[in-house]
XYZ file of C-alpha atoms in Angstrom:
401
model
C 115.246 128.933 143.586
C 113.872 125.702 142.305
C 114.236 123.377 145.247
C 115.925 120.458 143.020
C 116.133 118.776 146.221
C 112.773 118.193 146.109
C 112.871 117.592 142.104
C 115.099 114.933 143.248
C 113.471 113.697 146.000
C 110.684 113.176 143.868
C 111.668 111.538 141.517
C 113.078 108.954 143.798
C 109.376 108.803 144.622
C 108.160 108.227 141.416
C 111.046 105.163 141.527
C 109.215 103.895 144.491
C 106.193 103.072 142.608
C 107.197 102.323 140.092
C 108.756 99.099 142.473
C 105.578 98.448 143.988
C 104.207 98.292 140.521
C 107.135 96.267 140.124
C 106.554 93.765 143.910
C 102.395 93.323 143.194
C 103.746 92.019 139.192
C 105.692 89.317 141.015
C 103.402 87.793 143.564
C 100.558 88.000 141.076
C 102.150 85.166 140.258
C 101.477 83.499 144.431
C 98.358 84.586 144.928
C 95.316 84.684 142.461
C 94.435 88.361 142.251
C 91.965 89.547 139.435
C 93.463 92.594 137.367
C 94.865 92.744 134.299
C 98.014 92.176 134.649
C 99.240 93.319 130.681
C 98.011 97.115 132.394
C 100.504 96.791 135.460
C 103.108 96.108 132.900
C 102.935 99.345 131.272
C 101.907 101.503 134.548
C 105.357 99.844 135.682
C 106.858 100.564 132.229
C 106.147 104.010 131.952
C 106.965 105.465 135.628
C 110.039 103.728 136.585
C 111.227 105.183 132.704
C 109.519 108.461 132.641
C 109.343 109.092 136.438
C 111.894 108.270 138.015
C 115.306 108.288 134.696
C 113.464 111.064 133.554
C 112.419 113.660 136.086
C 115.758 112.917 137.797
C 118.397 113.441 134.321
C 116.674 116.652 133.509
C 117.087 118.162 137.205
C 121.124 116.986 136.521
C 120.635 118.890 133.507
C 118.730 121.820 135.495
C 121.853 121.525 137.868
C 124.344 121.904 135.849
C 123.643 123.953 132.931
C 120.590 126.102 133.754
C 121.036 127.104 137.355
C 122.481 130.947 136.272
C 120.260 131.001 133.335
C 117.589 133.108 134.367
C 114.466 130.852 133.017
C 113.076 129.429 136.392
C 109.479 130.329 136.387
C 109.708 128.397 132.193
C 111.210 125.082 133.650
C 109.531 125.271 136.467
C 106.116 125.075 134.796
C 108.129 121.716 132.065
C 108.429 120.631 135.193
C 105.827 120.453 137.081
C 103.670 119.856 133.775
C 105.757 116.498 133.308
C 105.009 115.865 136.950
C 100.532 116.066 135.570
C 101.422 113.985 132.740
C 103.100 110.555 135.005
C 100.144 110.930 137.768
C 97.627 110.802 134.402
C 99.428 107.946 133.259
C 99.602 106.426 137.066
C 96.284 106.843 138.039
C 94.944 105.352 134.235
C 97.148 102.245 132.897
C 96.654 99.821 135.795
C 92.990 100.342 134.900
C 92.678 100.327 131.243
C 96.132 99.964 129.654
C 96.736 101.610 126.120
C 93.507 103.563 126.039
C 91.664 107.259 125.391
C 93.089 108.874 129.351
C 95.704 106.602 129.268
C 96.892 107.966 125.322
C 95.430 111.286 126.599
C 98.963 111.149 129.342
C 101.222 109.802 127.335
C 101.098 112.115 123.716
C 101.035 114.444 126.530
C 104.595 113.714 127.654
C 105.385 113.304 124.636
C 104.667 117.416 123.950
C 106.132 118.276 127.088
C 108.800 116.152 127.077
C 109.870 118.494 122.899
C 109.193 121.619 124.867
C 112.283 120.054 127.157
C 114.349 119.810 124.401
C 113.692 122.832 122.334
C 113.481 125.275 126.122
C 117.020 123.748 126.874
C 118.610 123.817 123.686
C 117.531 127.106 123.472
C 118.391 128.606 127.037
C 122.180 126.552 127.422
C 124.796 129.141 128.027
C 127.319 129.458 125.405
C 130.052 128.480 127.515
C 128.649 125.123 127.425
C 128.347 124.859 123.856
C 130.868 124.619 122.446
C 132.357 121.340 125.316
C 132.503 117.646 124.891
C 129.265 116.667 127.447
C 127.120 119.098 126.312
C 128.467 117.144 123.080
C 126.854 114.316 123.753
C 123.611 115.069 126.152
C 122.616 117.412 123.156
C 122.791 113.975 120.623
C 120.773 112.178 123.624
C 118.236 114.730 123.810
C 117.631 113.848 120.222
C 117.753 109.664 121.317
C 114.783 110.241 123.238
C 113.139 112.235 119.819
C 113.782 108.958 117.677
C 113.055 106.672 120.386
C 108.960 108.440 120.039
C 108.646 107.506 116.845
C 108.506 104.346 118.485
C 104.717 105.123 119.941
C 103.723 107.881 116.992
C 104.066 104.486 114.999
C 101.702 102.383 118.222
C 98.645 104.272 117.244
C 98.592 103.205 113.585
C 99.740 99.984 114.217
C 96.925 99.076 116.394
C 94.335 100.954 113.310
C 95.451 98.656 111.170
C 97.067 95.442 111.761
C 95.985 94.953 115.399
C 98.486 94.386 118.634
C 99.942 90.177 117.705
C 101.639 92.535 114.212
C 105.634 92.111 113.861
C 105.372 95.658 113.909
C 103.517 96.152 117.006
C 106.509 94.529 118.492
C 109.427 96.752 116.926
C 107.682 99.890 117.480
C 107.672 98.847 121.397
C 112.187 97.551 120.959
C 112.246 100.718 118.625
C 111.207 103.051 121.177
C 113.238 100.893 124.432
C 116.677 101.032 122.409
C 116.689 104.136 121.835
C 115.282 105.310 124.830
C 118.472 102.612 126.707
C 120.577 103.263 124.975
C 120.519 106.342 122.917
C 119.285 108.853 125.000
C 119.728 107.544 128.312
C 123.693 105.602 128.153
C 124.642 108.671 126.312
C 122.988 111.338 128.421
C 125.095 109.521 131.627
C 128.103 109.566 129.715
C 128.072 112.767 129.070
C 127.271 113.913 132.815
C 130.335 111.318 133.327
C 132.264 113.725 130.485
C 131.021 117.238 133.005
C 132.920 115.842 135.861
C 136.386 115.169 134.023
C 135.544 118.936 132.616
C 135.275 120.418 135.684
C 138.180 118.544 136.826
C 139.900 120.638 134.093
C 140.970 117.047 132.123
C 142.401 118.069 129.067
C 140.679 114.751 126.834
C 142.362 115.033 123.508
C 140.040 115.649 120.272
C 141.043 113.137 118.740
C 140.227 110.722 121.101
C 136.694 111.483 122.315
C 135.717 112.339 118.761
C 136.537 108.595 117.682
C 133.803 108.133 120.898
C 131.840 109.701 119.918
C 131.546 108.223 116.397
C 132.000 104.794 117.701
C 128.927 105.516 120.178
C 126.191 106.920 117.952
C 127.185 103.721 115.548
C 126.746 101.870 117.833
C 123.591 103.341 118.676
C 122.311 102.926 115.837
C 123.241 99.408 115.130
C 122.143 97.768 118.227
C 118.962 98.900 117.182
C 119.658 95.596 114.346
C 119.752 93.718 118.108
C 116.012 93.953 118.453
C 114.755 93.322 115.816
C 117.234 89.652 114.712
C 113.818 87.918 116.299
C 112.040 87.925 113.315
C 115.017 85.244 111.749
C 116.492 88.023 109.742
C 118.961 87.884 106.745
C 122.160 87.217 107.855
C 123.058 91.361 106.557
C 121.334 92.233 110.087
C 123.271 89.869 112.444
C 125.717 91.091 110.838
C 125.011 94.695 110.810
C 124.115 94.582 115.037
C 127.397 92.317 115.552
C 129.114 95.254 114.509
C 127.008 97.820 116.707
C 128.231 95.584 119.471
C 131.826 96.162 118.543
C 132.014 99.496 118.232
C 130.886 99.762 121.944
C 133.015 98.190 122.412
C 135.937 99.670 121.412
C 133.765 103.345 122.073
C 133.745 102.021 125.993
C 137.516 101.696 126.186
C 138.145 104.597 124.920
C 135.803 106.139 127.091
C 137.990 104.096 130.544
C 141.200 104.931 128.815
C 139.789 108.997 128.636
C 138.588 108.298 132.778
C 141.680 107.024 133.216
C 143.442 109.227 132.438
C 141.976 111.341 134.125
C 142.975 111.679 138.219
C 139.295 111.281 139.782
C 140.151 107.143 140.416
C 142.717 109.218 142.564
C 142.040 112.656 142.976
C 140.745 111.560 146.828
C 138.059 114.154 145.819
C 134.863 110.603 145.724
C 133.781 109.009 148.598
C 134.513 105.631 148.991
C 130.276 104.854 148.313
C 131.203 107.160 145.686
C 134.095 104.716 144.143
C 132.129 101.769 145.260
C 129.414 102.920 142.944
C 131.814 103.523 140.412
C 132.975 100.312 139.478
C 130.142 98.736 139.727
C 128.668 100.527 136.985
C 131.836 99.485 134.646
C 131.274 95.651 136.255
C 127.453 95.747 135.039
C 128.835 97.632 131.571
C 130.415 95.161 130.808
C 128.242 92.317 131.905
C 125.447 94.890 129.554
C 128.052 94.877 126.229
C 128.605 90.786 126.958
C 125.494 90.540 126.528
C 124.544 92.681 123.651
C 127.723 91.293 121.665
C 126.321 87.019 122.531
C 122.488 88.387 121.254
C 124.559 88.758 118.333
C 125.337 85.508 117.182
C 122.629 83.774 115.866
C 121.513 80.673 118.534
C 121.930 82.806 121.594
C 119.404 85.570 120.174
C 117.455 83.115 119.336
C 117.392 81.622 122.579
C 117.347 85.938 123.529
C 114.275 86.455 121.582
C 112.595 83.240 122.551
C 113.069 82.365 126.568
C 111.228 86.052 128.006
C 113.138 85.645 131.727
C 116.477 87.179 128.922
C 115.471 89.502 127.753
C 113.110 90.499 130.676
C 116.581 89.916 133.038
C 118.870 91.792 130.283
C 116.330 94.283 130.352
C 116.140 94.983 134.034
C 120.220 94.758 134.171
C 120.141 97.930 131.986
C 117.548 99.546 134.044
C 117.562 98.813 137.671
C 121.723 98.028 137.277
C 123.632 100.127 135.240
C 121.215 103.478 134.046
C 119.723 103.601 138.086
C 123.355 102.940 140.152
C 124.781 104.987 137.491
C 121.762 107.578 138.815
C 122.894 107.561 142.318
C 126.232 108.432 141.766
C 125.354 111.507 139.755
C 122.990 113.035 141.740
C 124.925 112.168 145.067
C 128.373 113.407 143.067
C 125.799 117.024 142.476
C 125.328 116.749 146.245
C 120.796 116.025 145.368
C 120.901 113.229 147.191
C 122.514 111.338 150.446
C 123.297 107.778 149.233
C 122.276 105.964 153.207
C 125.151 102.706 153.099
C 122.356 100.498 153.758
C 119.936 101.690 151.449
C 122.021 101.459 148.331
C 123.290 97.528 149.755
C 119.359 96.351 150.339
C 119.216 97.851 147.194
C 121.770 96.098 145.491
C 121.195 93.009 147.401
C 117.624 92.700 145.935
C 118.579 94.177 142.626
C 120.865 91.022 142.274
C 118.957 87.943 143.380
C 116.365 89.525 141.483
C 119.120 89.603 139.096
C 120.557 85.834 139.641
C 116.381 84.497 139.709
C 115.390 85.332 136.680
C 118.236 84.280 134.154
C 117.856 81.349 137.012
C 114.768 80.493 134.995
C 115.401 81.505 131.728
C 118.548 78.756 132.064
C 115.827 76.369 133.489
C 113.669 77.167 130.065
C 116.671 76.504 127.757
C 117.972 72.863 129.408
C 113.796 72.154 129.199
C 114.484 71.571 133.643
C 111.635 72.055 136.335
C 112.416 74.775 138.587
C 111.181 75.009 142.700
C 107.792 75.580 143.674
C 108.965 78.816 145.750
C 110.610 79.914 143.166
C 108.179 82.832 142.186
C 107.633 83.712 146.139
C 111.265 84.256 146.536
C 111.601 86.229 143.631
C 108.732 88.422 144.862
C 110.192 88.036 147.701
C 113.540 89.974 146.715
C 111.392 92.533 144.169
C 110.739 93.447 147.990
C 113.640 93.872 149.299
C 114.951 96.539 146.451
C 111.332 98.002 147.011
C 112.720 98.941 150.420
C 116.689 99.719 149.290
C 114.836 102.903 147.596
C 112.106 103.296 150.087
C 115.342 103.811 152.522
C 117.286 105.435 150.116
C 113.831 108.295 150.280
C 113.058 108.639 153.675
C 116.884 108.971 154.158
C 116.322 111.780 152.134
C 113.364 113.524 153.636
C 114.876 112.963 156.576
C 118.187 115.213 155.878
C 115.743 117.584 154.352
C 113.833 118.137 157.522
């Protein structure tokens, strides 16, 4: 029998490691430490995306769909191969950046993720194949595969055009967009549809199909938000704006589907779980508004010329929308227990860092000067996030014991 709670704790441990690297990056602005900043950034981002989110999501998927498929040994091989590649990235990126060993482990991770996609689709019980949740999740998995075009392209770009090329940045943005907005967000929508389907909610095919088509159009077209920094023709701004509008439509339809269910009112959720759901809705609305604004040429220029706005948005999406959603689902499916204190500490640190990051962006935008203690306070706020994650991890380890 696979110990999914242990697997979940492993994913949170990677989240903790990513937080430690994040704190270290913050303190590099406070103390004079001789390290390569970009190398640490590579380690931080890879462990956060692939160690925390990827492992947490595939653990949820196994809990929902594969628990009775009889392929435990095969899944366990894939799982531990994934951990091997993650540890390899953790031990190589901070010391060499993109070089021989980090590229080897990153490439092995990509092949292992393809292996997982094949395994998941092959072993999904036939009773789930017609469900709306599986339709979202299967599509999300293909977006994950599509996102890998970015890393594959990087090798050729670095050998021919070098890292200063426009195409180098576009390859990275392609990967990040289809990871965040394609694979991760759509997978979380799929898990939510699973929750609703288990509540025996009869979801209108018409409304769902509109949501699904709108969501996929938005995922594809909002990629053009990531190319606006190249100052392309107005047609690309138009496409990005259309993508944002489809995203608004899809989210409104999704909210309607949830409100038509009795999930919020049937008292099966704890007060904390309800609070987390409401928080995710607010975080998602802010994310959508930020994307809408960034489709307007003036704000698109701000988002691309002031790095703090870009970092603030990415952290809002990852630490906010995606990570808080994972907290809810991991607890809802009894994979972890979210302690109130740990959750509140995490959210306080998250909101505080976002406040500081966007504050610095505003200062740069308005050409003002910020207070001398800024980097120290931002570092302390990052430590608070670390403490919140550590609290949650230790709480669940102790619960297991």
